[in-house]
Short mmCIF file of C-alpha atoms in Angstrom, two decimals:
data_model
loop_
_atom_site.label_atom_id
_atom_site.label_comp_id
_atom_site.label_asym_id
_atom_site.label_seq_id
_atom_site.Cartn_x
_atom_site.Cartn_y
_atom_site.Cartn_z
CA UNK A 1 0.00 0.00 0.00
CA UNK A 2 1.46 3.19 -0.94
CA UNK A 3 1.85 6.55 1.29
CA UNK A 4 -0.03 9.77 0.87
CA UNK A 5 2.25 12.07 -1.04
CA UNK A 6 2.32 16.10 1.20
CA UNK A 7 0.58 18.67 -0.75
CA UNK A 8 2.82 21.10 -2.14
CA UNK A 9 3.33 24.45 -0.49
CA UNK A 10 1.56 27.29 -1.73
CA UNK A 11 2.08 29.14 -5.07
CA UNK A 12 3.06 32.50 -3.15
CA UNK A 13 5.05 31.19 -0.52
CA UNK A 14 8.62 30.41 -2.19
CA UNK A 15 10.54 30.07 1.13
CA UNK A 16 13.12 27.82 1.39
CA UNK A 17 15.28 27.11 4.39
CA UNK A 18 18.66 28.22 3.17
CA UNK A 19 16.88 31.85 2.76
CA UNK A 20 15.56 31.83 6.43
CA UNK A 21 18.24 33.54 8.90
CA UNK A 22 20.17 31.28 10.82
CA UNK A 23 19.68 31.83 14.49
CA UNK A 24 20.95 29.89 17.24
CA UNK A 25 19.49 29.87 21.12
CA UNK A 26 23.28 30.51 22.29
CA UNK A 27 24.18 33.78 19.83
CA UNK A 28 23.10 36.94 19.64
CA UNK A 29 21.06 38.74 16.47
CA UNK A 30 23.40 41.22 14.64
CA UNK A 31 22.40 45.05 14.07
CA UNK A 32 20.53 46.13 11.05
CA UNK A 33 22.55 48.07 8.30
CA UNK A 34 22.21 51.77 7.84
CA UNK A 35 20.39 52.27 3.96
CA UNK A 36 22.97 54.42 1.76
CA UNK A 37 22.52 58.19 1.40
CA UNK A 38 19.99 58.95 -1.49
CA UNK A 39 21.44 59.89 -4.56
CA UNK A 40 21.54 63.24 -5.60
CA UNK A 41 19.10 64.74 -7.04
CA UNK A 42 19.58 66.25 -10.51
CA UNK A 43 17.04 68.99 -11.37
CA UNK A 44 16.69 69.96 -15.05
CA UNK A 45 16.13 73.41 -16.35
CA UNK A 46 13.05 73.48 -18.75
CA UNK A 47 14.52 73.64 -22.61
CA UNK A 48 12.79 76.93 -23.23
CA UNK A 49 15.24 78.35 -21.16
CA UNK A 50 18.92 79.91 -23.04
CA UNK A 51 22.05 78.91 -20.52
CA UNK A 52 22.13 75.61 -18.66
CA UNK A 53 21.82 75.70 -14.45
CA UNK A 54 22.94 72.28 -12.78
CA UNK A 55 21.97 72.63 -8.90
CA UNK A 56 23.39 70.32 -6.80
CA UNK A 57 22.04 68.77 -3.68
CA UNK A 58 25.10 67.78 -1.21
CA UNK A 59 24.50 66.19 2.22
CA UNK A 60 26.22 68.50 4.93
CA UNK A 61 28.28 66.04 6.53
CA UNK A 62 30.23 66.26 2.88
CA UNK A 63 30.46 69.67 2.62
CA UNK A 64 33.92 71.27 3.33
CA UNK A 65 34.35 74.61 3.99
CA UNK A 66 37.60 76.19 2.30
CA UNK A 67 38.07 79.93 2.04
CA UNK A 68 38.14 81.43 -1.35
CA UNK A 69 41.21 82.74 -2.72
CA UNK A 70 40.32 86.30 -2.52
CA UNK A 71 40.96 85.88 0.92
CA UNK A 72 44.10 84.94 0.80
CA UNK A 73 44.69 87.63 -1.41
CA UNK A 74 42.89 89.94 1.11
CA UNK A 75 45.07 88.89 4.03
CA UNK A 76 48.20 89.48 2.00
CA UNK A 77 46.86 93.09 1.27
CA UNK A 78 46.72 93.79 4.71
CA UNK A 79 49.81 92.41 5.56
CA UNK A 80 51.41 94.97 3.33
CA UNK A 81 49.39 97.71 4.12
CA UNK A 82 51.36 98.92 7.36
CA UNK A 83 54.85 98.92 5.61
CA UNK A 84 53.66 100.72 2.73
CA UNK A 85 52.30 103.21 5.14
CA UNK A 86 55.50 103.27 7.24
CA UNK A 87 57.87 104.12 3.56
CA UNK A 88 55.03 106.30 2.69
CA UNK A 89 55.26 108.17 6.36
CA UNK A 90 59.03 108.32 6.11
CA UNK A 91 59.62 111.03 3.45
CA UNK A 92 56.24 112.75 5.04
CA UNK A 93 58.35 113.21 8.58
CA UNK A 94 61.28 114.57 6.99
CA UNK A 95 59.55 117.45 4.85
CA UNK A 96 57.91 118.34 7.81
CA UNK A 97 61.45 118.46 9.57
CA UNK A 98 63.23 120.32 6.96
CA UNK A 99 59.97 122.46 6.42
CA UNK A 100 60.50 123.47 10.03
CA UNK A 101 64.10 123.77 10.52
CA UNK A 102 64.08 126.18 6.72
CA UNK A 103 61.18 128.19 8.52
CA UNK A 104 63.33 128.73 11.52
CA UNK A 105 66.35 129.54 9.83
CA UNK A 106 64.15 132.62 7.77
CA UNK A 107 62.72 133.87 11.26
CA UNK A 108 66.18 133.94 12.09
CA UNK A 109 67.67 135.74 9.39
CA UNK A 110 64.44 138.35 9.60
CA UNK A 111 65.74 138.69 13.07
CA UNK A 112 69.00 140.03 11.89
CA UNK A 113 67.95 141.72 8.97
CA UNK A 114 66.03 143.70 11.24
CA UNK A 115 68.22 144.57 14.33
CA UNK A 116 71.00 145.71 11.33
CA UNK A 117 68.75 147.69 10.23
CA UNK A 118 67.61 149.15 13.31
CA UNK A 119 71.23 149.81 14.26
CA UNK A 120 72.44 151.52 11.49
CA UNK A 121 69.17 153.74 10.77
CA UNK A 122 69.12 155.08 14.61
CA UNK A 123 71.31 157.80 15.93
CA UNK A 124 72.66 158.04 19.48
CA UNK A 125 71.05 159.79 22.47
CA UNK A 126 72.93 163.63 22.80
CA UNK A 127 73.54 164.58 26.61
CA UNK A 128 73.85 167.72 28.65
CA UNK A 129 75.18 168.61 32.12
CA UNK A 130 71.96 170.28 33.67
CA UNK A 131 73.03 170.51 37.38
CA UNK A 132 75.87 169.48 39.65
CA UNK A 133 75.37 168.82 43.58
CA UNK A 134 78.27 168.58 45.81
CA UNK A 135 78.45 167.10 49.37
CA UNK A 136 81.52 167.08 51.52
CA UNK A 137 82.97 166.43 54.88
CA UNK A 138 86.07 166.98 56.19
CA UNK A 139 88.67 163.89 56.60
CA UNK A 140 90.21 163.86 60.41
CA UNK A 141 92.84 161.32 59.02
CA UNK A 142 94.45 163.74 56.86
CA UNK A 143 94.39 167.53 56.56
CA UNK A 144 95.14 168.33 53.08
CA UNK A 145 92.05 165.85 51.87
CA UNK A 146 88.23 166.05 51.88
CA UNK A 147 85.56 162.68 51.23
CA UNK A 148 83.13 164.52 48.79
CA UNK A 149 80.05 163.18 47.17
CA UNK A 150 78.96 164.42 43.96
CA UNK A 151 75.38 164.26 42.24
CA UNK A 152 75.71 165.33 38.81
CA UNK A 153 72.12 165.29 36.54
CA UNK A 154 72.30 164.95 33.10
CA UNK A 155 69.33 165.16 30.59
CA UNK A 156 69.38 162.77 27.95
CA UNK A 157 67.72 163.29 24.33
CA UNK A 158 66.77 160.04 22.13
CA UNK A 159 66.24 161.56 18.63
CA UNK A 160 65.04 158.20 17.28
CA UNK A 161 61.18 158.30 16.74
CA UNK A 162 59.95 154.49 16.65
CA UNK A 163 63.60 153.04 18.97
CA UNK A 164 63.87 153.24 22.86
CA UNK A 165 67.00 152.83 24.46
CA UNK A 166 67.59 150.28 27.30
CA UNK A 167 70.81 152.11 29.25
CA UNK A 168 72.56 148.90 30.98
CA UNK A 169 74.34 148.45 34.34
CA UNK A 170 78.25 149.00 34.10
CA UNK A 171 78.64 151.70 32.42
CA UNK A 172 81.54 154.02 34.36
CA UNK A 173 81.37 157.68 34.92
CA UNK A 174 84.38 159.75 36.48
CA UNK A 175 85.04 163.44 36.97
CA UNK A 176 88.06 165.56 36.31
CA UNK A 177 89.35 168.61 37.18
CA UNK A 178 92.90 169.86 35.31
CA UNK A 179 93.00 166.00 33.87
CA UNK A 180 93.31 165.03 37.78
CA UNK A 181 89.93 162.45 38.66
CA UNK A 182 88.51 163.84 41.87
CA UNK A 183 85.39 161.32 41.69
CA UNK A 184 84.30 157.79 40.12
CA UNK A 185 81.11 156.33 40.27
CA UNK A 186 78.47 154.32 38.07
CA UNK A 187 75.74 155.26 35.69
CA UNK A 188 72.68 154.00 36.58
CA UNK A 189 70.84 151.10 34.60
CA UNK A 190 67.40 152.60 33.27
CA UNK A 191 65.25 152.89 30.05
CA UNK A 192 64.30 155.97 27.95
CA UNK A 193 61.34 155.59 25.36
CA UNK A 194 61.28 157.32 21.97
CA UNK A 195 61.77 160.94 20.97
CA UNK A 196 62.19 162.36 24.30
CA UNK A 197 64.55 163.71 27.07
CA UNK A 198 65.31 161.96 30.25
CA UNK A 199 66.77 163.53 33.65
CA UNK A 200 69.18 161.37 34.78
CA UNK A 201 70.95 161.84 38.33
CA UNK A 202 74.88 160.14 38.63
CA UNK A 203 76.17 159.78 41.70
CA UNK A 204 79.65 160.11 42.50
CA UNK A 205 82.15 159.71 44.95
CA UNK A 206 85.36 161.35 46.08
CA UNK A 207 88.82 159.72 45.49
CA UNK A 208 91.44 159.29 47.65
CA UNK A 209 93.82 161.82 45.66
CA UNK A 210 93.99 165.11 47.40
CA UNK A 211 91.29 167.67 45.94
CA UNK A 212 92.91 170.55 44.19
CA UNK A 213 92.83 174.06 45.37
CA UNK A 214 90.75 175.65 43.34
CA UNK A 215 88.01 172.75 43.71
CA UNK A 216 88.30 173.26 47.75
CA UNK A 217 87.77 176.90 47.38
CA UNK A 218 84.79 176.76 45.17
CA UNK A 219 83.95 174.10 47.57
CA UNK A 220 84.18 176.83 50.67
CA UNK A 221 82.99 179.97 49.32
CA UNK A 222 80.32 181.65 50.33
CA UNK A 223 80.14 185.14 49.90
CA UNK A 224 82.23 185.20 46.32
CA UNK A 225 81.69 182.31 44.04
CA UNK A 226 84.55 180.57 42.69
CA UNK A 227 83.98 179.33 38.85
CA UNK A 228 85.42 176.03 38.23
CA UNK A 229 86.07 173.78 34.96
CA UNK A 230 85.33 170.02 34.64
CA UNK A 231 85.21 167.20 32.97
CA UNK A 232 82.94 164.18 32.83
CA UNK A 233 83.66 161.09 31.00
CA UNK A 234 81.14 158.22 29.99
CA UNK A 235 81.47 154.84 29.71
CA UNK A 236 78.17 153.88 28.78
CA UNK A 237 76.48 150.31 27.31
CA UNK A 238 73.42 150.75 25.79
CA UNK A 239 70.66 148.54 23.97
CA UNK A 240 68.07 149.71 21.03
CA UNK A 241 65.02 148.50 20.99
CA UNK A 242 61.99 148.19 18.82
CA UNK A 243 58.85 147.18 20.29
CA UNK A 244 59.87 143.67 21.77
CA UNK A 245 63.31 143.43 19.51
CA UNK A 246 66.57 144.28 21.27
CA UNK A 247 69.99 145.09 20.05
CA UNK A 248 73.13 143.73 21.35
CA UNK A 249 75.02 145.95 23.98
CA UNK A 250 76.59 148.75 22.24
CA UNK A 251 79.54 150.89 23.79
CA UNK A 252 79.01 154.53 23.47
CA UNK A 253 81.52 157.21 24.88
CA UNK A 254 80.19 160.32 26.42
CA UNK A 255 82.40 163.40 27.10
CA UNK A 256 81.53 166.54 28.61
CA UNK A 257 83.09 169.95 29.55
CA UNK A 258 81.38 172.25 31.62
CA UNK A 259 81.80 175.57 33.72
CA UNK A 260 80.07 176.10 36.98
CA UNK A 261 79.77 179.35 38.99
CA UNK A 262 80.58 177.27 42.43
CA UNK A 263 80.73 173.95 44.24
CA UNK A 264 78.92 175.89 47.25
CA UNK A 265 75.42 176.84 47.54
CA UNK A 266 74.11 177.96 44.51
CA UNK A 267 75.36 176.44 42.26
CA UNK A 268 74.80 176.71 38.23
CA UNK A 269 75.56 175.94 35.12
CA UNK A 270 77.35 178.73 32.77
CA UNK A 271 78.39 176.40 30.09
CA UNK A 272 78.12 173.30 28.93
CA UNK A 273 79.58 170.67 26.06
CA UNK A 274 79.02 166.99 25.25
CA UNK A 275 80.24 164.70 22.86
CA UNK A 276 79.55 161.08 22.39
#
């Protein structure tokens, strides 16, 4: 007697053993593989349109960034920049030095230009003997000499019209009598604006040489006025000036002979000459 014969499987179910996965109690089941990335997607400009645009679709994780090469050529730029300024600064600094140091040198040379000028266009201040004032007292150490002190004023005349005149310290003054100096002393340090006379008083003091005769009785009198000649000599240093511009120190010599009626109370001038 035969065997029944198993139907055969159905028409839709193909599945065979060998395709079934093999899993065993003792293993474990392996992860499922990630699907690969899509494909990119190519979209297609229409044919009515004239030039040809391809846009690409990238994932991000592919996308790497790299500067363009404008920036590089940026960076470089700027690199250069600051020692193109620094040559170009350079020759700026030194026109501005030698601009400075020329501009200087012309205020300089103005300078001169004008105190030459001033010098040699101005004219010297005249002088005249306008009182003389003695004081004496007898010496106890010696019979034959007197200590005298002598105030002698002078008026000064500054012709110039625009110039003052700055009269500095150390200028000498002395006074003679017969070429003999009875008295020394110092002319004072003042200034004298422009066209205009100044009173100036010098005082003087007594040597130590014995006072001549004549000078002693003028000295003395009283009732009958003795006339006696002297001399006054000037060492003076003076300065022009125009407005805030000074000269240098220039020596000037003064000379005067004059003729008064007495050394005593009284006294005045009869004559009078200076010459500088």
């Amino acid at each position: 007697m035969e065997g029944r014969v198993p139907p055969p499987p159905p028409d839709g179910d193909d599945t065979d053993d060998n395709s079934l996965p093999l899993q065993s109690s003792g293993s474990k089941s392996l992860p499922p593989t990630p699907p690969p990335p899509p494909p990119p997607l190519l979209i297609t400009p229409p044919p009515d349109m004239c030039s040809e645009t391809y846009v690409i679709q990238i994932p991000k994780d592919q996308i790497y960034r790299i500067p363009p090469p404008e920036n590089a050529l940026f960076v470089e730029r700027r690199g250069k920049k600051p020692v193109e300024k620094n040559k170009k600064s350079r020759p700026k600094c030194w026109v501005w030095i030698t601009g400075s140091i020329l501009v200087v040198l012309a205020l300089i040379i103005a300078l001169i230009l004008v105190t030459l000028s001033i010098v040699y266009r101005s004219k010297s201040p005249s002088f005249s003997v306008a009182h003389v004032l003695v004081k004496y007292a007898r010496n106890s150490t010696h019979k034959h000499s007197q200590s005298a002190g002598y105030t002698i004023s002078l008026k000064a005349n500054n012709p110039n019209e625009i110039m003052g005149i700055d009269y500095d310290s150390g200028g000498v003054v002395t006074l003679s009598s017969k070429g003999k100096k009875i008295a020394t002393g110092k002319f004072p340090s003042l200034e004298q604006g422009e066209t205009g006379f100044k009173k100036i008083k010098v005082f003087l003091k007594g040597t130590k040489e014995t006072i001549p005769k004549e000078i002693e009785k003028s000295m003395k009198a009283n009732k009958t006025k003795v006339p006696v000649s002297l001399t006054l000599n000037a060492k003076l240093r003076v300065k022009l000036k125009l407005g805030v511009i000074k000269t240098w120190i220039i020596d000037m010599d003064v000379a005067c002979k004059f003729k008064v009626n007495t050394l005593g109370v009284g006294s005045m001038i009869l004559s009078e000459e200076c010459q500088n």
